[in-house]
mmCIF file of C-alpha atoms and ligand atoms in Angstrom:
data_model
loop_
_atom_site.group_PDB
_atom_site.id
_atom_site.type_symbol
_atom_site.label_atom_id
_atom_site.label_comp_id
_atom_site.label_asym_id
_atom_site.label_seq_id
_atom_site.Cartn_x
_atom_site.Cartn_y
_atom_site.Cartn_z
ATOM 1 C CA MET P 108 9.517 26.979 60.246
ATOM 2 C CA ASN P 109 8.890 23.280 57.767
ATOM 3 C CA ALA P 110 5.712 23.992 57.026
ATOM 4 C CA ASP P 111 7.484 25.145 53.221
ATOM 5 C CA ILE P 112 6.999 24.211 49.913
ATOM 6 C CA PHE P 113 8.700 20.430 50.260
ATOM 7 C CA ALA P 114 7.046 20.192 52.952
ATOM 8 C CA HIS P 115 3.363 20.610 51.983
ATOM 9 C CA MET P 116 4.463 18.589 48.488
ATOM 10 C CA GLY P 117 5.950 15.691 50.696
ATOM 11 C CA ILE P 118 9.281 15.525 49.787
ATOM 12 C CA SER P 119 11.773 13.543 51.986
ATOM 13 C CA ALA P 120 14.214 15.544 54.164
ATOM 14 C CA ARG P 121 17.232 14.363 52.882
ATOM 15 C CA VAL P 122 15.963 16.017 49.572
ATOM 16 C CA ALA P 123 14.496 18.480 50.759
ATOM 17 C CA GLU P 124 17.572 20.642 52.553
ATOM 18 C CA GLU P 125 19.521 19.641 49.883
ATOM 19 C CA LEU P 126 17.081 21.708 48.065
ATOM 20 C CA ARG P 127 15.900 24.685 50.466
ATOM 21 C CA THR P 128 19.860 24.784 50.543
ATOM 22 C CA ALA P 129 20.468 25.457 46.806
ATOM 23 C CA ALA P 130 17.463 27.939 46.656
ATOM 24 C CA HIS P 131 18.977 29.835 50.183
ATOM 25 C CA ALA P 132 22.152 29.140 47.386
ATOM 26 C CA ALA P 133 20.396 30.838 44.633
ATOM 27 C CA ARG P 134 18.713 33.773 46.382
ATOM 28 C CA MET P 135 21.896 35.680 47.812
ATOM 29 C CA GLY P 136 23.251 35.114 44.533
ATOM 30 C CA HIS P 137 25.855 32.496 45.076
ATOM 31 C CA THR P 138 26.159 29.946 42.420
ATOM 32 C CA GLY P 139 29.162 28.028 43.301
ATOM 33 C CA SER P 140 29.077 24.863 45.002
ATOM 34 C CA ALA P 141 25.564 25.373 46.486
ATOM 35 C CA MET P 142 23.796 26.228 43.541
ATOM 36 C CA THR P 143 24.168 24.338 39.993
ATOM 37 C CA HIS P 144 22.319 25.147 37.196
ATOM 38 C CA ALA P 145 22.290 21.776 35.548
ATOM 39 C CA TRP P 146 20.705 19.193 37.660
ATOM 40 C CA LEU P 147 19.243 15.147 37.354
ATOM 41 C CA PHE P 148 16.700 13.818 39.840
ATOM 42 C CA THR P 149 16.807 10.340 39.837
ATOM 43 C CA GLY P 150 14.489 7.433 41.286
ATOM 44 C CA PRO P 151 12.235 4.589 40.530
ATOM 45 C CA PRO P 152 8.860 5.872 38.358
ATOM 46 C CA GLY P 153 6.636 6.618 41.319
ATOM 47 C CA SER P 154 9.205 7.902 43.740
ATOM 48 C CA GLY P 155 7.705 11.570 43.691
ATOM 49 C CA ARG P 156 11.338 12.882 41.498
ATOM 50 C CA SER P 157 9.200 15.770 39.129
ATOM 51 C CA VAL P 158 7.539 16.315 42.380
ATOM 52 C CA ALA P 159 11.106 16.914 43.824
ATOM 53 C CA ALA P 160 12.059 18.887 40.921
ATOM 54 C CA VAL P 161 8.705 21.237 40.726
ATOM 55 C CA ALA P 162 9.222 21.733 43.988
ATOM 56 C CA PHE P 163 12.298 23.198 44.067
ATOM 57 C CA ALA P 164 11.272 25.420 41.067
ATOM 58 C CA ALA P 165 8.836 27.103 43.666
ATOM 59 C CA ALA P 166 11.221 27.447 45.875
ATOM 60 C CA LEU P 167 13.383 29.236 42.857
ATOM 61 C CA GLU P 168 10.950 31.694 41.651
ATOM 62 C CA CYS P 169 9.535 32.181 45.259
ATOM 63 C CA THR P 170 9.520 35.762 46.558
ATOM 64 C CA GLY P 171 8.175 34.941 50.014
ATOM 65 C CA GLU P 172 9.891 35.482 53.281
ATOM 66 C CA ILE P 173 10.369 32.021 53.342
ATOM 67 C CA VAL P 174 12.910 30.280 49.953
ATOM 68 C CA GLY P 175 9.534 28.110 48.901
ATOM 69 C CA CYS P 176 7.021 29.398 51.213
ATOM 70 C CA GLY P 177 4.396 28.232 49.283
ATOM 71 C CA VAL P 178 1.979 30.981 49.257
ATOM 72 C CA CYS P 179 3.581 33.841 47.043
ATOM 73 C CA GLU P 180 1.889 34.091 44.085
ATOM 74 C CA HIS P 181 5.058 32.466 42.111
ATOM 75 C CA CYS P 182 5.202 28.909 44.497
ATOM 76 C CA GLN P 183 1.413 28.840 43.655
ATOM 77 C CA LYS P 184 1.277 29.249 39.983
ATOM 78 C CA VAL P 185 4.690 26.323 39.213
ATOM 79 C CA GLN P 186 2.983 23.919 41.826
ATOM 80 C CA LYS P 187 -0.216 24.726 39.182
ATOM 81 C CA ASN P 188 2.039 24.239 36.225
ATOM 82 C CA ALA P 189 0.710 27.834 35.186
ATOM 83 C CA HIS P 190 3.994 30.599 35.925
ATOM 84 C CA THR P 191 5.501 31.519 32.417
ATOM 85 C CA ASP P 192 8.750 31.304 33.268
ATOM 86 C CA VAL P 193 8.586 27.064 34.353
ATOM 87 C CA VAL P 194 8.405 24.697 31.044
ATOM 88 C CA HIS P 195 7.272 21.612 32.163
ATOM 89 C CA VAL P 196 7.761 19.049 29.670
ATOM 90 C CA ILE P 197 6.373 15.298 30.031
ATOM 91 C CA PRO P 198 6.983 13.206 26.490
ATOM 92 C CA ARG P 199 4.187 11.167 25.094
ATOM 93 C CA GLU P 200 6.254 9.578 22.879
ATOM 94 C CA LEU P 201 9.077 6.360 24.139
ATOM 95 C CA SER P 202 11.545 8.319 22.159
ATOM 96 C CA ILE P 203 12.482 11.551 22.012
ATOM 97 C CA SER P 204 13.524 13.332 18.465
ATOM 98 C CA VAL P 205 16.141 15.959 18.186
ATOM 99 C CA GLU P 206 13.160 17.941 16.826
ATOM 100 C CA SER P 207 11.114 17.786 19.640
ATOM 101 C CA MET P 208 14.058 18.381 21.623
ATOM 102 C CA ARG P 209 15.545 21.508 20.447
ATOM 103 C CA ASP P 210 11.636 22.760 20.121
ATOM 104 C CA ASP P 211 10.486 21.582 23.841
ATOM 105 C CA VAL P 212 13.528 22.496 25.654
ATOM 106 C CA VAL P 213 16.192 24.507 23.691
ATOM 107 C CA GLY P 214 14.292 26.713 22.662
ATOM 108 C CA PRO P 215 12.436 27.295 26.268
ATOM 109 C CA ALA P 216 16.196 27.125 27.699
ATOM 110 C CA ALA P 217 17.501 30.420 25.548
ATOM 111 C CA ARG P 218 15.266 32.551 26.631
ATOM 112 C CA MET P 219 15.190 35.284 29.335
ATOM 113 C CA PRO P 220 12.749 34.553 31.818
ATOM 114 C CA THR P 221 9.868 37.217 32.292
ATOM 115 C CA VAL P 222 8.152 37.526 35.727
ATOM 116 C CA GLY P 223 10.395 35.084 37.660
ATOM 117 C CA ARG P 224 14.288 35.076 38.368
ATOM 118 C CA TRP P 225 15.431 32.365 36.645
ATOM 119 C CA ARG P 226 13.935 30.019 33.007
ATOM 120 C CA ILE P 227 13.442 26.950 34.627
ATOM 121 C CA VAL P 228 12.856 24.123 32.205
ATOM 122 C CA ILE P 229 11.584 20.253 33.176
ATOM 123 C CA LEU P 230 12.604 17.646 31.597
ATOM 124 C CA ASP P 231 10.596 13.952 33.195
ATOM 125 C CA ASP P 232 11.370 10.845 31.691
ATOM 126 C CA ALA P 233 15.092 12.045 30.296
ATOM 127 C CA ASP P 234 16.019 8.622 29.956
ATOM 128 C CA ARG P 235 13.921 8.262 26.597
ATOM 129 C CA LEU P 236 16.097 11.088 25.036
ATOM 130 C CA THR P 237 17.399 9.482 21.525
ATOM 131 C CA GLU P 238 21.494 8.950 21.748
ATOM 132 C CA SER P 239 21.408 12.596 19.257
ATOM 133 C CA ALA P 240 18.701 14.369 21.487
ATOM 134 C CA ALA P 241 21.038 13.815 24.236
ATOM 135 C CA ASN P 242 24.250 14.973 22.558
ATOM 136 C CA ALA P 243 21.616 18.362 21.022
ATOM 137 C CA LEU P 244 20.808 19.167 24.760
ATOM 138 C CA LEU P 245 24.434 18.626 25.972
ATOM 139 C CA LYS P 246 26.043 22.460 24.731
ATOM 140 C CA THR P 247 22.746 23.828 26.771
ATOM 141 C CA VAL P 248 23.752 21.357 30.030
ATOM 142 C CA GLU P 249 27.310 22.519 29.716
ATOM 143 C CA GLU P 250 27.512 26.584 29.265
ATOM 144 C CA PRO P 251 23.833 27.182 30.212
ATOM 145 C CA PRO P 252 22.047 31.357 29.881
ATOM 146 C CA ALA P 253 22.745 32.408 32.920
ATOM 147 C CA HIS P 254 19.522 33.375 34.216
ATOM 148 C CA THR P 255 18.198 29.181 33.513
ATOM 149 C CA VAL P 256 17.991 25.975 34.848
ATOM 150 C CA ILE P 257 17.498 22.743 33.519
ATOM 151 C CA MET P 258 16.087 20.043 35.693
ATOM 152 C CA LEU P 259 16.464 16.313 33.935
ATOM 153 C CA CYS P 260 14.118 13.404 35.785
ATOM 154 C CA ALA P 261 14.866 9.787 34.895
ATOM 155 C CA PRO P 262 14.727 6.489 36.897
ATOM 156 C CA SER P 263 18.689 6.469 37.307
ATOM 157 C CA THR P 264 22.034 7.225 36.793
ATOM 158 C CA ASP P 265 22.656 3.689 34.775
ATOM 159 C CA PRO P 266 24.516 5.214 31.160
ATOM 160 C CA GLN P 267 21.414 3.045 30.000
ATOM 161 C CA ASP P 268 18.923 5.967 31.582
ATOM 162 C CA ILE P 269 21.501 9.036 30.791
ATOM 163 C CA ILE P 270 24.035 9.630 28.552
ATOM 164 C CA PRO P 271 27.284 9.756 30.895
ATOM 165 C CA THR P 272 27.780 13.292 29.645
ATOM 166 C CA LEU P 273 24.965 14.787 30.472
ATOM 167 C CA LEU P 274 25.327 12.865 33.877
ATOM 168 C CA SER P 275 28.629 14.646 34.425
ATOM 169 C CA ARG P 276 27.607 17.832 33.965
ATOM 170 C CA SER P 277 24.200 17.347 35.769
ATOM 171 C CA ARG P 278 24.347 17.374 40.153
ATOM 172 C CA HIS P 279 22.535 14.288 40.897
ATOM 173 C CA VAL P 280 20.263 13.977 43.501
ATOM 174 C CA TYR P 281 18.297 11.309 44.717
ATOM 175 C CA VAL P 282 15.010 10.689 45.218
ATOM 176 C CA PRO P 283 14.307 7.164 46.762
ATOM 177 C CA GLN P 284 10.918 5.487 46.972
ATOM 178 C CA PRO P 285 8.223 6.796 49.341
ATOM 179 C CA SER P 286 7.044 4.032 52.068
ATOM 180 C CA ILE P 287 3.819 3.106 52.137
ATOM 181 C CA GLU P 288 3.094 5.093 55.010
ATOM 182 C CA GLU P 289 5.226 8.440 53.712
ATOM 183 C CA VAL P 290 2.747 8.205 50.428
ATOM 184 C CA ALA P 291 -0.530 7.810 52.576
ATOM 185 C CA GLU P 292 1.162 11.143 54.362
ATOM 186 C CA ILE P 293 0.884 12.417 51.732
ATOM 187 C CA LEU P 294 -2.407 11.849 50.438
ATOM 188 C CA MET P 295 -3.724 12.462 53.437
ATOM 189 C CA ARG P 296 -1.983 16.264 53.267
ATOM 190 C CA GLY P 297 -4.456 16.548 50.026
ATOM 191 C CA GLY P 298 -7.288 16.042 52.234
ATOM 192 C CA ILE P 299 -7.964 12.626 51.696
ATOM 193 C CA ASP P 300 -8.526 10.590 54.823
ATOM 194 C CA GLN P 301 -6.854 7.950 56.465
ATOM 195 C CA ASP P 302 -8.095 4.716 55.468
ATOM 196 C CA VAL P 303 -8.452 5.156 51.916
ATOM 197 C CA ALA P 304 -5.264 6.757 52.109
ATOM 198 C CA ARG P 305 -3.379 4.451 53.002
ATOM 199 C CA LEU P 306 -5.827 1.317 51.161
ATOM 200 C CA ALA P 307 -4.650 3.241 48.362
ATOM 201 C CA ALA P 308 -0.347 3.797 48.724
ATOM 202 C CA ALA P 309 -0.693 -0.184 49.625
ATOM 203 C CA ALA P 310 -2.069 -1.023 46.138
ATOM 204 C CA SER P 311 -0.593 1.356 44.393
ATOM 205 C CA GLY P 312 3.181 -0.063 45.539
ATOM 206 C CA HIS P 313 4.195 3.079 46.700
ATOM 207 C CA HIS P 314 3.922 5.053 43.893
ATOM 208 C CA ILE P 315 2.061 8.613 44.871
ATOM 209 C CA GLY P 316 0.855 8.886 41.275
ATOM 210 C CA ARG P 317 -1.455 5.982 41.298
ATOM 211 C CA ALA P 318 -1.967 6.471 44.729
ATOM 212 C CA ARG P 319 -3.288 9.602 44.394
ATOM 213 C CA HIS P 320 -5.732 7.804 41.582
ATOM 214 C CA LEU P 321 -6.764 5.334 43.037
ATOM 215 C CA ALA P 322 -8.020 7.338 46.048
ATOM 216 C CA THR P 323 -9.561 9.913 44.390
ATOM 217 C CA ASP P 324 -11.293 8.719 40.652
ATOM 218 C CA LYS P 325 -13.647 6.716 40.723
ATOM 219 C CA ALA P 326 -13.130 5.090 37.002
ATOM 220 C CA THR P 327 -9.417 4.305 38.062
ATOM 221 C CA GLN P 328 -11.374 1.747 41.683
ATOM 222 C CA GLU P 329 -13.382 0.604 39.569
ATOM 223 C CA ARG P 330 -10.941 -0.548 37.117
ATOM 224 C CA ARG P 331 -9.161 -2.045 40.080
ATOM 225 C CA SER P 332 -12.471 -4.092 41.397
ATOM 226 C CA ALA P 333 -12.536 -5.625 37.336
ATOM 227 C CA ILE P 334 -9.666 -7.044 37.476
ATOM 228 C CA LEU P 335 -8.772 -8.614 41.184
ATOM 229 C CA ASN P 336 -12.545 -9.754 40.331
ATOM 230 C CA LEU P 337 -11.228 -12.008 37.381
ATOM 231 C CA ALA P 338 -9.222 -14.034 40.281
ATOM 232 C CA GLU P 339 -12.373 -15.460 40.899
ATOM 233 C CA LEU P 340 -13.790 -15.640 37.861
ATOM 234 C CA ILE P 341 -11.507 -17.652 36.829
ATOM 235 C CA PHE P 342 -13.964 -20.256 38.941
ATOM 236 C CA HIS P 343 -16.686 -20.093 36.616
ATOM 237 C CA GLY P 344 -16.874 -21.412 33.701
ATOM 238 C CA ASP P 345 -16.408 -18.741 30.732
ATOM 239 C CA GLN P 346 -17.378 -15.800 32.118
ATOM 240 C CA ALA P 347 -13.710 -14.992 32.647
ATOM 241 C CA PHE P 348 -12.852 -14.596 29.152
ATOM 242 C CA GLN P 349 -15.784 -12.428 28.834
ATOM 243 C CA ALA P 350 -14.345 -10.111 31.354
ATOM 244 C CA VAL P 351 -11.530 -10.201 29.722
ATOM 245 C CA SER P 352 -13.081 -8.475 26.654
ATOM 246 C CA ASP P 353 -15.249 -6.241 28.727
ATOM 247 C CA LEU P 354 -12.087 -5.042 30.572
ATOM 248 C CA ILE P 355 -10.391 -4.559 27.068
ATOM 249 C CA LYS P 356 -13.231 -2.353 25.845
ATOM 250 C CA ASN P 357 -13.099 -0.558 28.775
ATOM 251 C CA ALA P 358 -9.387 0.204 28.496
ATOM 252 C CA LYS P 359 -10.006 1.714 25.180
ATOM 253 C CA THR P 360 -12.585 3.715 25.700
ATOM 254 C CA TYR P 361 -10.476 5.105 28.877
ATOM 255 C CA ALA P 362 -7.334 5.859 27.006
ATOM 256 C CA ILE P 363 -8.881 7.128 24.015
ATOM 257 C CA GLU P 364 -11.119 9.401 26.190
ATOM 258 C CA GLY P 365 -7.990 10.819 27.262
ATOM 259 C CA LEU P 366 -6.086 11.782 24.277
ATOM 260 C CA ALA P 367 -8.753 13.057 22.204
ATOM 261 C CA ALA P 368 -9.128 16.234 22.754
ATOM 262 C CA GLU P 369 -5.627 17.053 23.026
ATOM 263 C CA ASN P 370 -5.422 15.405 19.800
ATOM 264 C CA GLU P 371 -7.972 16.992 18.248
ATOM 265 C CA ARG P 372 -5.846 20.168 18.938
ATOM 266 C CA GLU P 373 -2.782 18.706 17.281
ATOM 267 C CA ILE P 374 -4.676 18.383 14.294
ATOM 268 C CA GLU P 375 -5.991 21.749 14.404
ATOM 269 C CA LYS P 376 -2.486 24.173 14.899
ATOM 270 C CA LEU P 377 -1.509 21.710 12.146
ATOM 271 C CA ARG P 378 -4.307 22.713 10.226
ATOM 272 C CA MET P 379 -3.678 26.503 11.221
ATOM 273 C CA SER P 380 0.511 25.936 10.298
ATOM 274 C CA LEU P 381 -0.492 24.657 6.897
ATOM 275 C CA GLY P 382 -3.043 27.379 6.529
ATOM 276 C CA MET P 383 -5.887 24.721 5.657
ATOM 277 C CA GLY P 384 -8.560 27.200 4.461
ATOM 278 C CA ALA P 385 -6.494 28.910 2.732
ATOM 279 C CA ARG P 386 -8.302 29.896 -1.198
ATOM 280 C CA GLY P 387 -6.419 31.195 -4.116
ATOM 281 C CA LYS P 388 -4.304 29.646 -6.628
ATOM 282 C CA GLY P 389 -1.280 27.187 -5.986
ATOM 283 C CA ALA P 390 -3.533 26.543 -2.678
ATOM 284 C CA GLN P 391 -4.781 22.987 -4.106
ATOM 285 C CA LYS P 392 -1.701 22.283 -4.830
ATOM 286 C CA ALA P 393 -0.583 22.718 -0.809
ATOM 287 C CA LEU P 394 -3.662 20.917 0.465
ATOM 288 C CA GLU P 395 -2.067 17.774 -1.219
ATOM 289 C CA GLY P 396 0.594 18.674 0.910
ATOM 290 C CA SER P 397 -0.657 19.133 3.861
ATOM 291 C CA ALA P 398 -3.225 16.249 4.008
ATOM 292 C CA SER P 399 0.138 13.338 4.208
ATOM 293 C CA GLN P 400 1.144 15.936 7.032
ATOM 294 C CA ILE P 401 -2.111 15.474 8.833
ATOM 295 C CA LYS P 402 -1.572 11.660 8.137
ATOM 296 C CA GLU P 403 1.270 11.418 9.836
ATOM 297 C CA LEU P 404 0.302 13.413 12.865
ATOM 298 C CA GLU P 405 -2.741 10.920 12.585
ATOM 299 C CA LYS P 406 -0.365 7.539 12.764
ATOM 300 C CA LEU P 407 1.650 9.173 15.491
ATOM 301 C CA GLN P 408 -1.559 9.850 17.559
ATOM 302 C CA LYS P 409 -2.875 6.438 16.599
ATOM 303 C CA LYS P 410 0.057 4.714 18.411
ATOM 304 C CA ARG P 411 0.057 6.778 21.639
ATOM 305 C CA GLU P 412 -3.325 6.043 22.059
ATOM 306 C CA THR P 413 -1.783 2.331 21.558
ATOM 307 C CA ARG P 414 0.791 2.690 23.945
ATOM 308 C CA ALA P 415 -1.967 4.455 26.195
ATOM 309 C CA ILE P 416 -3.948 1.754 26.103
ATOM 310 C CA ARG P 417 -1.556 -1.068 26.782
ATOM 311 C CA ASP P 418 -0.393 1.071 29.622
ATOM 312 C CA VAL P 419 -4.244 0.938 31.490
ATOM 313 C CA LEU P 420 -4.111 -2.682 30.982
ATOM 314 C CA ASP P 421 -0.540 -3.127 32.572
ATOM 315 C CA MET P 422 -1.327 -1.288 35.818
ATOM 316 C CA GLN P 423 -4.257 -3.551 36.200
ATOM 317 C CA LEU P 424 -2.301 -6.763 35.848
ATOM 318 C CA VAL P 425 0.605 -5.479 38.756
ATOM 319 C CA ASP P 426 -3.140 -5.011 40.585
ATOM 320 C CA LEU P 427 -3.622 -8.928 39.774
ATOM 321 C CA MET P 428 -0.150 -9.763 40.071
ATOM 322 C CA GLY P 429 -0.621 -8.474 43.572
ATOM 323 C CA LEU P 430 -3.556 -10.689 44.539
ATOM 324 C CA TYR P 431 -2.051 -13.574 43.761
ATOM 325 C CA ARG P 432 0.844 -12.673 45.954
ATOM 326 C CA ASP P 433 -1.060 -11.547 48.382
ATOM 327 C CA ALA P 434 -2.051 -15.074 47.904
ATOM 328 C CA LEU P 435 1.145 -16.892 47.945
ATOM 329 C CA MET P 436 2.211 -14.910 51.044
ATOM 330 C CA LEU P 437 -0.993 -16.049 53.123
ATOM 331 C CA SER P 438 -0.124 -19.332 51.518
ATOM 332 C CA THR P 439 3.734 -20.078 52.788
ATOM 333 C CA GLY P 440 2.782 -18.263 56.337
ATOM 334 C CA VAL P 441 5.023 -15.556 55.125
ATOM 335 C CA ASN P 442 4.587 -12.027 57.296
ATOM 336 C CA LEU P 443 4.231 -9.362 54.647
ATOM 337 C CA HIS P 444 2.262 -5.972 54.513
ATOM 338 C CA PRO P 445 -0.480 -7.015 52.310
ATOM 339 C CA ILE P 446 -0.646 -4.759 48.396
ATOM 340 C CA HIS P 447 -4.526 -5.332 48.379
ATOM 341 C CA PRO P 448 -6.098 -5.028 52.752
ATOM 342 C CA ASP P 449 -9.095 -4.701 51.323
ATOM 343 C CA MET P 450 -8.899 -8.031 49.412
ATOM 344 C CA GLN P 451 -7.881 -10.325 51.890
ATOM 345 C CA GLY P 452 -10.765 -12.315 52.256
ATOM 346 C CA LEU P 453 -10.623 -13.505 48.248
ATOM 347 C CA ALA P 454 -6.766 -13.762 48.527
ATOM 348 C CA HIS P 455 -7.321 -16.229 51.694
ATOM 349 C CA ASP P 456 -10.000 -18.391 49.105
ATOM 350 C CA LEU P 457 -7.314 -18.973 46.558
ATOM 351 C CA VAL P 458 -5.291 -19.953 48.998
ATOM 352 C CA LYS P 459 -6.543 -23.328 48.128
ATOM 353 C CA VAL P 460 -4.962 -23.247 44.561
ATOM 354 C CA GLY P 461 -1.928 -23.654 46.248
ATOM 355 C CA PRO P 462 1.959 -22.047 46.733
ATOM 356 C CA GLU P 463 2.794 -24.288 43.267
ATOM 357 C CA GLY P 464 -0.433 -22.717 41.316
ATOM 358 C CA LEU P 465 -0.397 -19.589 43.075
ATOM 359 C CA LEU P 466 3.392 -18.932 41.744
ATOM 360 C CA ALA P 467 1.383 -20.383 38.007
ATOM 361 C CA CYS P 468 -0.559 -17.976 37.990
ATOM 362 C CA ILE P 469 2.218 -14.571 38.883
ATOM 363 C CA ASP P 470 4.075 -16.256 35.645
ATOM 364 C CA ALA P 471 1.137 -15.919 33.445
ATOM 365 C CA VAL P 472 0.438 -12.047 34.203
ATOM 366 C CA GLN P 473 4.339 -11.837 33.838
ATOM 367 C CA LEU P 474 4.183 -13.702 30.630
ATOM 368 C CA CYS P 475 0.766 -11.344 29.256
ATOM 369 C CA ARG P 476 2.807 -8.237 31.237
ATOM 370 C CA ALA P 477 5.995 -9.189 29.049
ATOM 371 C CA ALA P 478 3.620 -9.428 25.256
ATOM 372 C CA PHE P 479 2.302 -5.949 25.372
ATOM 373 C CA PRO P 480 5.554 -4.810 24.398
ATOM 374 C CA GLN P 481 6.414 -7.063 21.373
ATOM 375 C CA ASN P 482 2.654 -5.965 19.497
ATOM 376 C CA VAL P 483 0.842 -9.019 20.566
ATOM 377 C CA ARG P 484 -2.797 -8.914 20.398
ATOM 378 C CA PRO P 485 -4.515 -7.652 24.359
ATOM 379 C CA GLU P 486 -7.103 -9.734 23.034
ATOM 380 C CA ALA P 487 -4.927 -12.536 22.245
ATOM 381 C CA ALA P 488 -2.356 -11.540 24.762
ATOM 382 C CA MET P 489 -5.409 -12.406 27.578
ATOM 383 C CA ASP P 490 -6.957 -15.015 26.727
ATOM 384 C CA ALA P 491 -4.267 -17.081 27.029
ATOM 385 C CA MET P 492 -2.628 -15.897 30.401
ATOM 386 C CA VAL P 493 -6.125 -16.526 31.494
ATOM 387 C CA GLY P 494 -5.916 -19.701 29.752
ATOM 388 C CA ARG P 495 -2.971 -20.490 31.770
ATOM 389 C CA ILE P 496 -4.473 -19.017 35.048
ATOM 390 C CA ARG P 497 -7.031 -21.404 34.507
ATOM 391 C CA ILE P 498 -4.676 -24.426 34.990
ATOM 392 C CA ALA P 499 -2.936 -23.087 36.933
ATOM 393 C CA CYS P 500 -6.231 -23.144 39.586
ATOM 394 C CA LYS P 501 -6.983 -26.862 38.618
ATOM 395 C CA VAL P 502 -10.195 -25.098 36.510
ATOM 396 C CA ARG P 503 -11.517 -27.464 33.676
HETATM 397 ZN ZN1 ZN L 1279 6.998 31.635 47.611
#
């Protein structure tokens, strides 16, 4: 039997068993202890906590003979995020406001299901709820409509991540971080070659989403090569500074291009809702008011861009740290699974820097990562990092 949606989506056995039982209970109409209306999925980023929620949503909507068959129309649509009754909210902002909470979660949760058995709202990154937004959600979680299921996803049950009142009203499922082998397995099930899957799983730091990107997206692979190459360029005069400036340029293009279509859609939607393009009496006045609303939106979009650029660079810095960590392991003779198995040659070269120097390199990268959230310009932070690494590597 086990070829159901949970197996197909690579959900770990223990988690799958619990969700399977709940989905069965729901199908039988038992909404007691086995099935609940409010769920909290926790696990470190990349553990697949929201993948588990999506698989569960599919199993709840499934009309196949096996609960969560993975092949019926409902299972398929939920997986593709194309099911009318399943709303998957992925917050873009660093904090979720009361307004967006009402529009995106509470509103949709209040509606009746149309084609499916349940109305399901999945909220990613629920740790970004502001306190007032969390309170606005409380009532829905406490007494959801009979056909509604709310699934929250957060890193942990720590009060910093989820307020205790929401936690106490939800059923908690912990989704553990998958091993490198498990991540590789998930990628291979998606048709990726074993060698590529293994390398991506290791280099991504057990992060399923990043691993999939790394295995399939050429631009991601190039960004990784570029940052790892920086460790070599440190020894070649000013080339490292030039490389950093290219890296930042590339990150900007990538982040801005990635958001462009959505930004445009948002502006267009706002213009429509403001009735821009209307003529006649009062239109001019309305136009002036609208202009300021559009400016506000553009400001928000700019902020989002800045954050996306930092996220791209931060991911690259994690790669670079991994390389120095691999070299440190080699230089101290500790036998651990390398983070970048394909870059062991360069890691061996870096052994000459010595354990102390390599530790200083890791510190330099950490310092740079810590500077990003403090609004230091990426150029300044990364140039300082190169300077520190050069000193650590005794380059003059
Ligand atoms: Zn199905």
